[in-house]
Amino acid sequence: MPNKDNVQIAPAEGKLGVLIPGMGAVTTTFIAGLEAFKRGLGKPIGSLTQLGTIRLGKRTEGRSPAIKDFVPLAKMEDIEVGCWDIFNDNAYEAAVKAGVLEPALLEQLKEPLSAIRPMKAVFDQKFVKRINGPNVKTGGTKMDYAQAVMEDICQFKKRTGVSRTVMIWCGSTEVYHEAAPVHATLESFEDGLRNDDPEISPSQIYAYAALKSGVPYANGAPHLTTDMPALMDLARNMNLPVCGKDYKSGQTFMKTLIAPGLKSRLLGLSGWFSTNILGNRDGEVLDEPGSFRSKEVSKSSALEYILQGDLYPDLYKHFYHKVRIEYYPPRGDAKEGWDNIDIFGWLGYPMQIKINFLCRDSILAAPLVLDIVLFMDLAQRAGMRGIQEWLSFYFKAPMHAPELYPEHDIFIQLMKLKNTLRYMQGEDLITHLGLEYYD
Ligand SMILES: NC(=O)c1ccc[n+]([C@@H]2O[C@H](COP(=O)([O-])OP(=O)(O)OC[C@H]3O[C@@H](n4cnc5c(N)ncnc54)[C@H](O)[C@@H]3O)[C@@H](O)[C@H]2O)c1
């Protein structure tokens, strides 16, 4: 059992720098949300760190503080954001182009948003094929670019006076690449940076620069970045937390709500067909087969892990699972997802569930960005290093230790997250056993 002294957490003093490669729809919606909140123009709906509570002790004790009062988190108003993007637009212009937020709201936030200008990006079109832009670092090796990002981080810290920083990827989804020999050790990776190894992606250059600079790294996209020994070793050596991958915001969020429920009642599944239309830049990038492959892999595994076909062969061994994403420009960021779920019950009788989720991609993702950066900063101050499995709650393809299967069930993920907070603060973990109330 934990005791009050088992985790020492440094206080959240000073400002928190949030460094973001990619200043598109999600990032600008996140930044606009911070500024709107500061001015009383909006509430951080969807954010566990801002609106969630945590029950402590027995149900009879009536102790349910706000999470932000229970653990020492940085305050929203203490966040300073710095971004990189391949386009020159400032955050106001990028937000207008992303078309997520109403022009009237953006007008009120024009001044602070216009002040955020993207730093020059590390970019390689082999990894993101559908877009190209002028605001990129050129003329160096991959190691030169990594050093340039480290210099950007240094300058950002000086300019803003932040005392701590976290990096979170909100850039486009890169083409699917598995780990190659260059990713085997930190030494081979650094050689690869010097020799421009084609297997090293831009996101890995940012992650390397972040970790070398003592900055935790979170991956909001589905491609593999720190999921390889070289960067994991670096994170551990530097005592830094990492987490990812791919924000669990829309259709997979729904999937991980429904699937545990079907399984809890032992209702069988014969097929799950998911399709989406979306028309933002993310949709355009995902229209390219290599980037779609990254998304497909990240979206595919949740059901298999939740339903455990090996343990329940009659119910879940042979279901057909298909995921489609269609780029459809008229919808912009207002994504529409359809799920057709073929299930069966008593004596094998078939039934169907249809879900039609008319959502807003970036409105769902922005609070996740906020929570992840605040919890990663907390993790760092609490001395937690390597994969932060307790943040699986936020991701479609949670990073996990090689010998474990990932936990996808959102209710287990939330319990794990809250128990981690209780553990950090020396409170009893909650098992939901409850026998003590009936002694
Ligand atoms: N609900 C969601 O919106 C959601 C959910 C899960 C994952 N994601 C992922 O989050 C990421 C961001 O989504 P978005 O809707 O904001 O996309 P977006 O296309 O609007 O923004 C991505 C930005 O990244 C920039 N970029 C690309 N490569 C870069 C690089 N190497 N360095 C710096 N900038 C770079 C692009 O120019 C673009 O402005 C995507 O990878 C997406 O798949 C989003």
CSV table of C-alpha atoms and ligand atoms in Angstrom, one decimal:
chain,number,residue,atom,x,y,z
A,1,MET,CA,0.0,0.0,0.0
A,2,PRO,CA,1.3,3.5,-0.8
A,3,ASN,CA,2.0,5.9,2.0
A,4,LYS,CA,2.1,9.6,2.1
A,5,ASP,CA,5.8,9.7,1.3
A,6,ASN,CA,6.2,7.3,-1.5
A,7,VAL,CA,6.1,9.7,-4.4
A,8,GLN,CA,7.8,13.1,-4.1
A,9,ILE,CA,6.3,15.6,-6.5
A,10,ALA,CA,8.0,18.9,-7.2
A,11,PRO,CA,5.6,21.8,-7.1
A,12,ALA,CA,4.2,23.3,-10.4
A,13,GLU,CA,6.1,26.6,-10.0
A,14,GLY,CA,6.5,29.0,-12.9
A,15,LYS,CA,5.1,28.7,-16.4
A,16,LEU,CA,4.7,25.5,-18.4
A,17,GLY,CA,5.9,25.5,-22.0
A,18,VAL,CA,4.0,23.4,-24.4
A,19,LEU,CA,5.9,22.7,-27.6
A,20,ILE,CA,3.9,21.5,-30.6
A,21,PRO,CA,5.1,20.2,-33.9
A,22,GLY,CA,2.2,20.9,-36.3
A,23,MET,CA,0.0,24.0,-35.9
A,24,GLY,CA,-3.2,22.9,-37.7
A,25,ALA,CA,-6.8,22.3,-36.7
A,26,VAL,CA,-6.1,20.5,-33.3
A,27,THR,CA,-3.3,22.8,-32.2
A,28,THR,CA,-5.1,26.1,-33.0
A,29,THR,CA,-8.3,24.8,-31.4
A,30,PHE,CA,-6.3,24.0,-28.3
A,31,ILE,CA,-4.5,27.4,-28.2
A,32,ALA,CA,-7.8,29.3,-28.9
A,33,GLY,CA,-9.4,27.3,-26.0
A,34,LEU,CA,-6.6,28.4,-23.6
A,35,GLU,CA,-7.0,32.0,-24.6
A,36,ALA,CA,-10.9,31.9,-24.6
A,37,PHE,CA,-10.7,30.4,-21.1
A,38,LYS,CA,-8.4,33.1,-19.8
A,39,ARG,CA,-10.9,35.7,-21.0
A,40,GLY,CA,-14.0,34.0,-19.7
A,41,LEU,CA,-15.2,33.2,-23.2
A,42,GLY,CA,-15.5,29.5,-22.9
A,43,LYS,CA,-15.2,26.5,-20.6
A,44,PRO,CA,-12.7,23.5,-20.9
A,45,ILE,CA,-15.5,21.0,-21.6
A,46,GLY,CA,-14.1,17.5,-22.2
A,47,SER,CA,-11.1,17.9,-20.0
A,48,LEU,CA,-10.6,15.5,-17.0
A,49,THR,CA,-7.9,17.7,-15.5
A,50,GLN,CA,-10.2,20.8,-15.4
A,51,LEU,CA,-13.6,19.3,-14.7
A,52,GLY,CA,-13.0,15.8,-13.3
A,53,THR,CA,-13.2,14.8,-9.7
A,54,ILE,CA,-11.7,11.8,-7.9
A,55,ARG,CA,-13.3,9.8,-5.1
A,56,LEU,CA,-11.0,9.2,-2.1
A,57,GLY,CA,-11.5,6.7,0.7
A,58,LYS,CA,-14.8,5.0,1.4
A,59,ARG,CA,-18.0,5.9,-0.3
A,60,THR,CA,-19.3,7.0,3.1
A,61,GLU,CA,-16.6,9.6,3.5
A,62,GLY,CA,-17.9,12.1,0.9
A,63,ARG,CA,-14.4,13.0,-0.3
A,64,SER,CA,-14.4,13.8,-4.0
A,65,PRO,CA,-12.0,16.7,-4.6
A,66,ALA,CA,-11.5,18.2,-8.1
A,67,ILE,CA,-8.5,16.4,-9.7
A,68,LYS,CA,-6.8,19.8,-10.2
A,69,ASP,CA,-7.0,20.4,-6.5
A,70,PHE,CA,-5.9,16.9,-5.6
A,71,VAL,CA,-2.6,16.7,-7.6
A,72,PRO,CA,-0.4,19.7,-8.2
A,73,LEU,CA,-1.0,20.5,-11.9
A,74,ALA,CA,0.1,23.5,-13.9
A,75,LYS,CA,-2.7,26.0,-14.4
A,76,MET,CA,-4.2,26.6,-17.8
A,77,GLU,CA,-3.3,30.3,-17.5
A,78,ASP,CA,0.4,29.4,-16.9
A,79,ILE,CA,0.8,27.6,-20.3
A,80,GLU,CA,2.9,29.2,-23.0
A,81,VAL,CA,2.7,27.5,-26.4
A,82,GLY,CA,5.4,27.3,-29.1
A,83,CYS,CA,4.9,25.6,-32.5
A,84,TRP,CA,6.6,24.4,-35.6
A,85,ASP,CA,4.8,24.2,-39.0
A,86,ILE,CA,5.7,23.9,-42.6
A,87,PHE,CA,3.3,26.8,-43.4
A,88,ASN,CA,4.1,30.4,-42.3
A,89,ASP,CA,0.6,31.3,-41.1
A,90,ASN,CA,0.3,32.6,-37.5
A,91,ALA,CA,-2.0,30.8,-35.2
A,92,TYR,CA,-4.9,33.2,-36.0
A,93,GLU,CA,-4.5,32.6,-39.7
A,94,ALA,CA,-4.1,28.9,-39.3
A,95,ALA,CA,-7.3,28.8,-37.1
A,96,VAL,CA,-9.3,30.7,-39.7
A,97,LYS,CA,-8.1,28.2,-42.4
A,98,ALA,CA,-8.9,25.2,-40.2
A,99,GLY,CA,-12.5,26.4,-39.9
A,100,VAL,CA,-13.2,24.8,-36.6
A,101,LEU,CA,-14.1,27.8,-34.5
A,102,GLU,CA,-16.6,30.6,-35.3
A,103,PRO,CA,-15.1,33.7,-36.9
A,104,ALA,CA,-16.7,35.8,-34.2
A,105,LEU,CA,-14.8,34.0,-31.4
A,106,LEU,CA,-11.5,34.0,-33.4
A,107,GLU,CA,-11.9,37.8,-33.9
A,108,GLN,CA,-11.9,38.2,-30.1
A,109,LEU,CA,-8.8,36.1,-29.8
A,110,LYS,CA,-7.0,37.6,-32.8
A,111,GLU,CA,-4.3,39.4,-30.8
A,112,PRO,CA,-2.9,36.5,-28.8
A,113,LEU,CA,-3.3,34.1,-31.6
A,114,SER,CA,-1.5,36.3,-34.1
A,115,ALA,CA,1.4,36.5,-31.8
A,116,ILE,CA,2.1,32.8,-32.2
A,117,ARG,CA,4.2,32.3,-35.3
A,118,PRO,CA,5.5,28.8,-36.3
A,119,MET,CA,9.2,28.0,-36.1
A,120,LYS,CA,10.7,26.4,-39.2
A,121,ALA,CA,9.7,22.8,-39.4
A,122,VAL,CA,11.7,19.6,-39.9
A,123,PHE,CA,9.9,18.1,-42.8
A,124,ASP,CA,10.4,15.4,-45.4
A,125,GLN,CA,7.7,14.8,-48.0
A,126,LYS,CA,8.6,11.1,-48.1
A,127,PHE,CA,6.8,10.9,-44.8
A,128,VAL,CA,3.8,13.2,-45.5
A,129,LYS,CA,3.0,13.0,-49.2
A,130,ARG,CA,0.0,15.2,-49.7
A,131,ILE,CA,1.3,18.5,-48.4
A,132,ASN,CA,4.4,20.7,-48.8
A,133,GLY,CA,5.2,24.2,-47.5
A,134,PRO,CA,7.9,26.9,-47.4
A,135,ASN,CA,8.6,27.2,-43.7
A,136,VAL,CA,11.1,24.3,-43.3
A,137,LYS,CA,14.7,23.8,-42.2
A,138,THR,CA,17.0,23.1,-45.2
A,139,GLY,CA,20.5,22.3,-46.2
A,140,GLY,CA,21.6,20.1,-43.3
A,141,THR,CA,21.8,16.5,-42.2
A,142,LYS,CA,19.2,15.0,-39.9
A,143,MET,CA,21.5,15.6,-37.0
A,144,ASP,CA,21.8,19.3,-38.0
A,145,TYR,CA,18.0,19.5,-37.9
A,146,ALA,CA,17.8,17.8,-34.5
A,147,GLN,CA,20.3,20.4,-33.2
A,148,ALA,CA,18.3,23.2,-34.8
A,149,VAL,CA,15.2,22.0,-32.9
A,150,MET,CA,17.2,21.9,-29.7
A,151,GLU,CA,18.2,25.4,-30.3
A,152,ASP,CA,14.6,26.4,-31.0
A,153,ILE,CA,13.7,24.8,-27.6
A,154,CYS,CA,16.4,26.8,-25.9
A,155,GLN,CA,15.3,30.1,-27.6
A,156,PHE,CA,11.6,29.4,-26.7
A,157,LYS,CA,12.6,28.9,-23.0
A,158,LYS,CA,14.5,32.1,-23.0
A,159,ARG,CA,11.8,34.1,-24.8
A,160,THR,CA,9.0,32.9,-22.6
A,161,GLY,CA,10.7,32.3,-19.3
A,162,VAL,CA,9.0,29.0,-18.8
A,163,SER,CA,10.4,26.8,-16.0
A,164,ARG,CA,9.3,23.4,-17.6
A,165,THR,CA,8.3,22.1,-21.0
A,166,VAL,CA,6.5,19.2,-22.6
A,167,MET,CA,6.4,18.4,-26.3
A,168,ILE,CA,3.3,17.0,-28.0
A,169,TRP,CA,3.0,16.0,-31.6
A,170,CYS,CA,-0.1,17.5,-33.4
A,171,GLY,CA,1.5,17.4,-36.8
A,172,SER,CA,0.2,15.4,-39.8
A,173,THR,CA,0.2,11.6,-39.7
A,174,GLU,CA,3.4,10.2,-41.2
A,175,VAL,CA,3.6,7.2,-43.6
A,176,TYR,CA,3.6,3.8,-41.8
A,177,HIS,CA,7.2,2.7,-41.0
A,178,GLU,CA,8.2,-0.1,-38.7
A,179,ALA,CA,11.3,0.0,-36.6
A,180,ALA,CA,14.5,-0.6,-38.7
A,181,PRO,CA,18.0,-1.6,-37.7
A,182,VAL,CA,18.9,2.1,-37.3
A,183,HIS,CA,16.3,2.3,-34.4
A,184,ALA,CA,17.9,-0.5,-32.4
A,185,THR,CA,20.2,1.5,-30.2
A,186,LEU,CA,20.8,5.1,-29.4
A,187,GLU,CA,24.3,4.8,-31.0
A,188,SER,CA,22.9,3.5,-34.3
A,189,PHE,CA,20.2,6.1,-34.2
A,190,GLU,CA,22.7,8.9,-33.7
A,191,ASP,CA,24.9,7.5,-36.6
A,192,GLY,CA,21.7,7.4,-38.7
A,193,LEU,CA,21.0,11.1,-37.9
A,194,ARG,CA,24.5,12.0,-39.0
A,195,ASN,CA,24.3,9.9,-42.2
A,196,ASP,CA,20.7,10.9,-43.1
A,197,ASP,CA,19.3,7.5,-42.7
A,198,PRO,CA,16.1,7.4,-44.8
A,199,GLU,CA,14.3,5.4,-42.0
A,200,ILE,CA,14.4,8.2,-39.5
A,201,SER,CA,11.3,10.3,-39.7
A,202,PRO,CA,10.8,14.0,-38.9
A,203,SER,CA,8.8,13.1,-35.8
A,204,GLN,CA,11.7,11.1,-34.6
A,205,ILE,CA,14.0,14.0,-35.0
A,206,TYR,CA,11.7,16.2,-32.9
A,207,ALA,CA,11.4,13.5,-30.3
A,208,TYR,CA,15.1,13.0,-30.1
A,209,ALA,CA,15.7,16.8,-29.8
A,210,ALA,CA,13.0,17.0,-27.1
A,211,LEU,CA,14.4,14.1,-25.0
A,212,LYS,CA,18.0,15.3,-25.4
A,213,SER,CA,16.8,18.7,-24.1
A,214,GLY,CA,15.1,17.1,-21.1
A,215,VAL,CA,11.6,17.5,-22.5
A,216,PRO,CA,8.9,14.8,-22.2
A,217,TYR,CA,7.4,13.6,-25.5
A,218,ALA,CA,3.8,12.7,-26.3
A,219,ASN,CA,2.6,11.4,-29.7
A,220,GLY,CA,-0.9,12.4,-30.7
A,221,ALA,CA,-0.7,10.8,-34.2
A,222,PRO,CA,-0.7,7.1,-35.0
A,223,HIS,CA,2.7,6.7,-36.6
A,224,LEU,CA,5.6,5.1,-34.7
A,225,THR,CA,7.9,7.7,-33.1
A,226,THR,CA,9.3,6.7,-29.7
A,227,ASP,CA,8.1,3.1,-30.1
A,228,MET,CA,11.6,1.8,-30.7
A,229,PRO,CA,14.5,1.0,-28.5
A,230,ALA,CA,16.8,3.9,-29.4
A,231,LEU,CA,14.4,6.6,-28.3
A,232,MET,CA,13.0,4.6,-25.3
A,233,ASP,CA,16.5,4.1,-24.0
A,234,LEU,CA,17.1,7.9,-24.4
A,235,ALA,CA,13.9,8.6,-22.4
A,236,ARG,CA,14.9,6.3,-19.6
A,237,ASN,CA,18.5,7.6,-19.5
A,238,MET,CA,17.2,11.1,-19.3
A,239,ASN,CA,14.5,10.1,-16.7
A,240,LEU,CA,11.7,11.4,-19.0
A,241,PRO,CA,8.2,10.2,-19.5
A,242,VAL,CA,6.8,9.4,-23.0
A,243,CYS,CA,3.3,8.5,-24.1
A,244,GLY,CA,1.1,7.9,-27.2
A,245,LYS,CA,-0.2,7.1,-29.7
A,246,ASP,CA,-3.1,8.7,-31.6
A,247,TYR,CA,-5.7,10.7,-29.7
A,248,LYS,CA,-8.7,8.5,-28.9
A,249,SER,CA,-11.3,11.2,-29.8
A,250,GLY,CA,-14.0,10.0,-32.1
A,251,GLN,CA,-14.9,6.6,-33.6
A,252,THR,CA,-12.4,4.6,-31.5
A,253,PHE,CA,-13.6,6.4,-28.4
A,254,MET,CA,-17.1,5.1,-29.2
A,255,LYS,CA,-15.8,1.7,-30.0
A,256,THR,CA,-14.0,1.4,-26.6
A,257,LEU,CA,-17.3,2.5,-24.9
A,258,ILE,CA,-19.5,0.0,-26.6
A,259,ALA,CA,-17.2,-3.1,-26.9
A,260,PRO,CA,-16.6,-3.5,-23.1
A,261,GLY,CA,-20.4,-3.3,-22.6
A,262,LEU,CA,-21.1,-6.0,-25.1
A,263,LYS,CA,-18.4,-8.2,-23.6
A,264,SER,CA,-19.8,-7.6,-20.1
A,265,ARG,CA,-23.1,-9.2,-21.1
A,266,LEU,CA,-21.4,-11.9,-23.2
A,267,LEU,CA,-23.1,-10.8,-26.4
A,268,GLY,CA,-21.3,-12.1,-29.5
A,269,LEU,CA,-19.9,-10.1,-32.4
A,270,SER,CA,-19.9,-11.2,-36.0
A,271,GLY,CA,-18.9,-7.9,-37.6
A,272,TRP,CA,-18.1,-4.2,-37.0
A,273,PHE,CA,-17.9,-1.9,-40.0
A,274,SER,CA,-16.7,1.6,-39.3
A,275,THR,CA,-16.6,4.4,-41.8
A,276,ASN,CA,-15.9,8.1,-41.6
A,277,ILE,CA,-16.1,11.2,-43.8
A,278,LEU,CA,-13.9,14.1,-43.0
A,279,GLY,CA,-12.8,17.1,-45.0
A,280,ASN,CA,-10.0,18.8,-43.1
A,281,ARG,CA,-6.3,18.7,-43.9
A,282,ASP,CA,-5.9,15.7,-41.7
A,283,GLY,CA,-8.5,13.9,-43.9
A,284,GLU,CA,-6.5,15.0,-47.0
A,285,VAL,CA,-3.3,13.5,-45.6
A,286,LEU,CA,-5.0,10.3,-44.6
A,287,ASP,CA,-6.3,10.0,-48.1
A,288,GLU,CA,-2.8,8.8,-49.0
A,289,PRO,CA,-2.3,5.1,-48.5
A,290,GLY,CA,0.9,5.3,-46.5
A,291,SER,CA,-0.5,7.7,-43.9
A,292,PHE,CA,-3.8,5.8,-43.9
A,293,ARG,CA,-1.9,2.6,-43.1
A,294,SER,CA,-0.6,4.2,-39.9
A,295,LYS,CA,-4.2,5.1,-38.9
A,296,GLU,CA,-5.6,1.8,-39.9
A,297,VAL,CA,-3.1,-0.1,-37.7
A,298,SER,CA,-3.8,2.2,-34.8
A,299,LYS,CA,-7.6,1.9,-35.2
A,300,SER,CA,-7.7,-1.8,-35.8
A,301,SER,CA,-6.4,-3.4,-32.6
A,302,ALA,CA,-8.7,-2.0,-29.9
A,303,LEU,CA,-11.5,-4.4,-30.5
A,304,GLU,CA,-9.3,-7.5,-30.6
A,305,TYR,CA,-7.7,-6.6,-27.3
A,306,ILE,CA,-10.9,-5.7,-25.6
A,307,LEU,CA,-12.9,-8.7,-26.8
A,308,GLN,CA,-10.1,-11.3,-26.2
A,309,GLY,CA,-11.2,-13.8,-28.9
A,310,ASP,CA,-8.8,-16.5,-27.5
A,311,LEU,CA,-10.6,-16.5,-24.2
A,312,TYR,CA,-14.1,-16.3,-25.8
A,313,PRO,CA,-13.9,-18.2,-29.0
A,314,ASP,CA,-17.7,-18.7,-29.4
A,315,LEU,CA,-18.3,-15.0,-29.1
A,316,TYR,CA,-15.3,-13.1,-30.5
A,317,LYS,CA,-12.9,-15.3,-32.4
A,318,HIS,CA,-14.1,-14.7,-35.9
A,319,PHE,CA,-15.7,-11.3,-36.2
A,320,TYR,CA,-15.1,-9.2,-39.3
A,321,HIS,CA,-13.7,-5.7,-38.6
A,322,LYS,CA,-13.3,-3.1,-41.3
A,323,VAL,CA,-12.3,0.6,-40.9
A,324,ARG,CA,-12.6,3.2,-43.7
A,325,ILE,CA,-11.8,6.9,-43.8
A,326,GLU,CA,-13.0,8.9,-46.7
A,327,TYR,CA,-11.8,12.4,-47.5
A,328,TYR,CA,-14.8,14.5,-48.3
A,329,PRO,CA,-13.9,18.2,-48.4
A,330,PRO,CA,-17.4,19.8,-47.9
A,331,ARG,CA,-17.5,18.6,-44.3
A,332,GLY,CA,-14.3,20.2,-43.1
A,333,ASP,CA,-13.6,19.4,-39.5
A,334,ALA,CA,-17.2,18.3,-38.8
A,335,LYS,CA,-16.5,14.6,-39.2
A,336,GLU,CA,-19.3,12.1,-39.5
A,337,GLY,CA,-18.8,8.5,-38.5
A,338,TRP,CA,-21.0,5.5,-39.1
A,339,ASP,CA,-20.7,2.1,-37.3
A,340,ASN,CA,-22.7,-0.9,-38.2
A,341,ILE,CA,-22.3,-3.6,-35.5
A,342,ASP,CA,-23.6,-7.1,-36.1
A,343,ILE,CA,-24.0,-8.8,-32.8
A,344,PHE,CA,-25.7,-12.1,-31.6
A,345,GLY,CA,-27.4,-13.2,-28.5
A,346,TRP,CA,-29.2,-16.1,-26.8
A,347,LEU,CA,-29.1,-19.2,-29.1
A,348,GLY,CA,-27.2,-17.1,-31.7
A,349,TYR,CA,-30.0,-14.8,-32.7
A,350,PRO,CA,-28.6,-11.8,-34.7
A,351,MET,CA,-29.2,-8.2,-33.8
A,352,GLN,CA,-27.7,-4.9,-35.0
A,353,ILE,CA,-26.5,-1.6,-33.6
A,354,LYS,CA,-26.1,1.5,-35.7
A,355,ILE,CA,-24.1,4.5,-34.5
A,356,ASN,CA,-24.1,7.8,-36.4
A,357,PHE,CA,-21.6,10.1,-34.6
A,358,LEU,CA,-21.8,13.7,-36.0
A,359,CYS,CA,-18.7,15.0,-34.2
A,360,ARG,CA,-16.1,17.7,-34.5
A,361,ASP,CA,-12.7,16.3,-34.6
A,362,SER,CA,-10.7,19.1,-33.1
A,363,ILE,CA,-13.3,20.0,-30.5
A,364,LEU,CA,-12.9,16.4,-29.2
A,365,ALA,CA,-9.1,16.4,-29.5
A,366,ALA,CA,-8.3,19.8,-27.9
A,367,PRO,CA,-9.1,18.8,-24.3
A,368,LEU,CA,-7.1,15.6,-24.7
A,369,VAL,CA,-4.1,17.7,-25.6
A,370,LEU,CA,-4.6,19.8,-22.5
A,371,ASP,CA,-4.9,16.8,-20.2
A,372,ILE,CA,-1.9,15.0,-21.7
A,373,VAL,CA,0.5,17.9,-21.4
A,374,LEU,CA,-0.6,18.6,-17.8
A,375,PHE,CA,-0.3,15.0,-16.8
A,376,MET,CA,3.0,14.6,-18.6
A,377,ASP,CA,4.4,17.6,-16.7
A,378,LEU,CA,3.1,16.1,-13.4
A,379,ALA,CA,4.7,12.7,-14.3
A,380,GLN,CA,8.0,14.5,-14.9
A,381,ARG,CA,7.8,16.3,-11.6
A,382,ALA,CA,6.9,13.0,-9.9
A,383,GLY,CA,10.1,11.4,-11.4
A,384,MET,CA,8.1,8.9,-13.6
A,385,ARG,CA,10.1,7.8,-16.6
A,386,GLY,CA,9.5,5.8,-19.8
A,387,ILE,CA,6.1,4.7,-21.0
A,388,GLN,CA,3.2,6.3,-19.1
A,389,GLU,CA,0.7,3.5,-19.4
A,390,TRP,CA,-1.7,5.3,-17.0
A,391,LEU,CA,-2.3,7.8,-19.9
A,392,SER,CA,-3.6,5.0,-22.2
A,393,PHE,CA,-7.0,6.6,-21.5
A,394,TYR,CA,-6.2,9.2,-24.1
A,395,PHE,CA,-4.9,7.0,-26.9
A,396,LYS,CA,-6.2,4.7,-29.7
A,397,ALA,CA,-3.0,2.7,-29.7
A,398,PRO,CA,-1.6,3.0,-26.1
A,399,MET,CA,2.1,2.4,-25.7
A,400,HIS,CA,2.9,-0.5,-23.5
A,401,ALA,CA,5.7,-2.6,-22.2
A,402,PRO,CA,6.7,-5.3,-24.8
A,403,GLU,CA,5.7,-8.2,-22.6
A,404,LEU,CA,2.2,-6.8,-21.9
A,405,TYR,CA,-0.9,-6.4,-24.1
A,406,PRO,CA,-2.3,-2.9,-24.3
A,407,GLU,CA,-5.3,-2.0,-22.2
A,408,HIS,CA,-8.0,-0.5,-24.4
A,409,ASP,CA,-11.1,-0.7,-22.3
A,410,ILE,CA,-11.8,3.0,-21.5
A,411,PHE,CA,-13.3,2.2,-18.1
A,412,ILE,CA,-10.3,0.2,-17.0
A,413,GLN,CA,-8.1,3.0,-18.4
A,414,LEU,CA,-9.9,5.6,-16.3
A,415,MET,CA,-9.6,3.5,-13.2
A,416,LYS,CA,-5.9,3.0,-13.9
A,417,LEU,CA,-5.4,6.7,-14.4
A,418,LYS,CA,-7.3,7.7,-11.2
A,419,ASN,CA,-5.5,5.0,-9.2
A,420,THR,CA,-2.2,6.3,-10.4
A,421,LEU,CA,-3.1,9.8,-9.0
A,422,ARG,CA,-4.2,8.2,-5.7
A,423,TYR,CA,-0.9,6.3,-5.6
A,424,MET,CA,1.0,9.5,-6.2
A,425,GLN,CA,-0.7,11.2,-3.4
A,426,GLY,CA,-0.5,8.2,-1.0
A,427,GLU,CA,-4.3,7.6,-0.9
A,428,ASP,CA,-5.7,4.1,-0.8
A,429,LEU,CA,-6.3,2.6,-4.3
A,430,ILE,CA,-10.0,1.9,-5.0
A,431,THR,CA,-10.8,-1.6,-6.0
A,432,HIS,CA,-14.6,-1.3,-6.0
A,433,LEU,CA,-14.8,-4.4,-3.8
A,434,GLY,CA,-17.2,-2.8,-1.3
A,435,LEU,CA,-17.7,-5.7,1.1
A,436,GLU,CA,-16.8,-3.5,4.0
A,437,TYR,CA,-20.1,-1.7,3.7
A,438,TYR,CA,-22.0,-4.9,4.5
A,439,ASP,CA,-20.1,-6.4,7.4
B,1,LIG,N1,-9.7,14.2,-33.3
B,1,LIG,C1,-8.6,14.5,-34.0
B,1,LIG,O1,-8.6,15.6,-34.6
B,1,LIG,C2,-7.5,13.6,-34.0
B,1,LIG,C3,-7.6,12.4,-33.4
B,1,LIG,C4,-6.5,11.5,-33.4
B,1,LIG,C5,-5.3,11.9,-34.0
B,1,LIG,N2,-5.2,13.1,-34.6
B,1,LIG,C6,-4.0,13.4,-35.2
B,1,LIG,O2,-3.5,14.7,-34.8
B,1,LIG,C7,-2.7,15.2,-35.9
B,1,LIG,C8,-3.2,16.7,-36.1
B,1,LIG,O3,-4.5,16.7,-36.6
B,1,LIG,P1,-5.1,18.0,-37.2
B,1,LIG,O4,-6.5,17.7,-37.5
B,1,LIG,O5,-4.7,19.2,-36.4
B,1,LIG,O6,-4.3,18.0,-38.6
B,1,LIG,P2,-3.9,19.3,-39.5
B,1,LIG,O7,-3.6,18.7,-40.9
B,1,LIG,O8,-5.0,20.4,-39.4
B,1,LIG,O9,-2.6,19.8,-38.8
B,1,LIG,C9,-1.4,19.2,-38.9
B,1,LIG,C10,-0.3,20.3,-39.2
B,1,LIG,O10,0.9,19.6,-39.1
B,1,LIG,C11,1.8,20.3,-40.0
B,1,LIG,N3,2.9,19.4,-40.3
B,1,LIG,C12,3.0,18.3,-41.0
B,1,LIG,N4,4.3,17.8,-40.9
B,1,LIG,C13,5.0,18.6,-40.1
B,1,LIG,C14,6.3,18.6,-39.6
B,1,LIG,N5,7.1,17.6,-39.9
B,1,LIG,N6,6.7,19.6,-38.7
B,1,LIG,C15,5.8,20.6,-38.4
B,1,LIG,N7,4.5,20.6,-38.8
B,1,LIG,C16,4.1,19.7,-39.6
B,1,LIG,C17,0.9,20.6,-41.2
B,1,LIG,O11,1.4,21.6,-42.0
B,1,LIG,C18,-0.4,20.9,-40.5
B,1,LIG,O12,-0.5,22.3,-40.4
B,1,LIG,C19,-2.9,14.3,-37.1
B,1,LIG,O13,-1.8,13.5,-37.2
B,1,LIG,C20,-4.1,13.5,-36.7
B,1,LIG,O14,-4.1,12.3,-37.4
B,1,LIG,C21,-6.3,14.0,-34.6
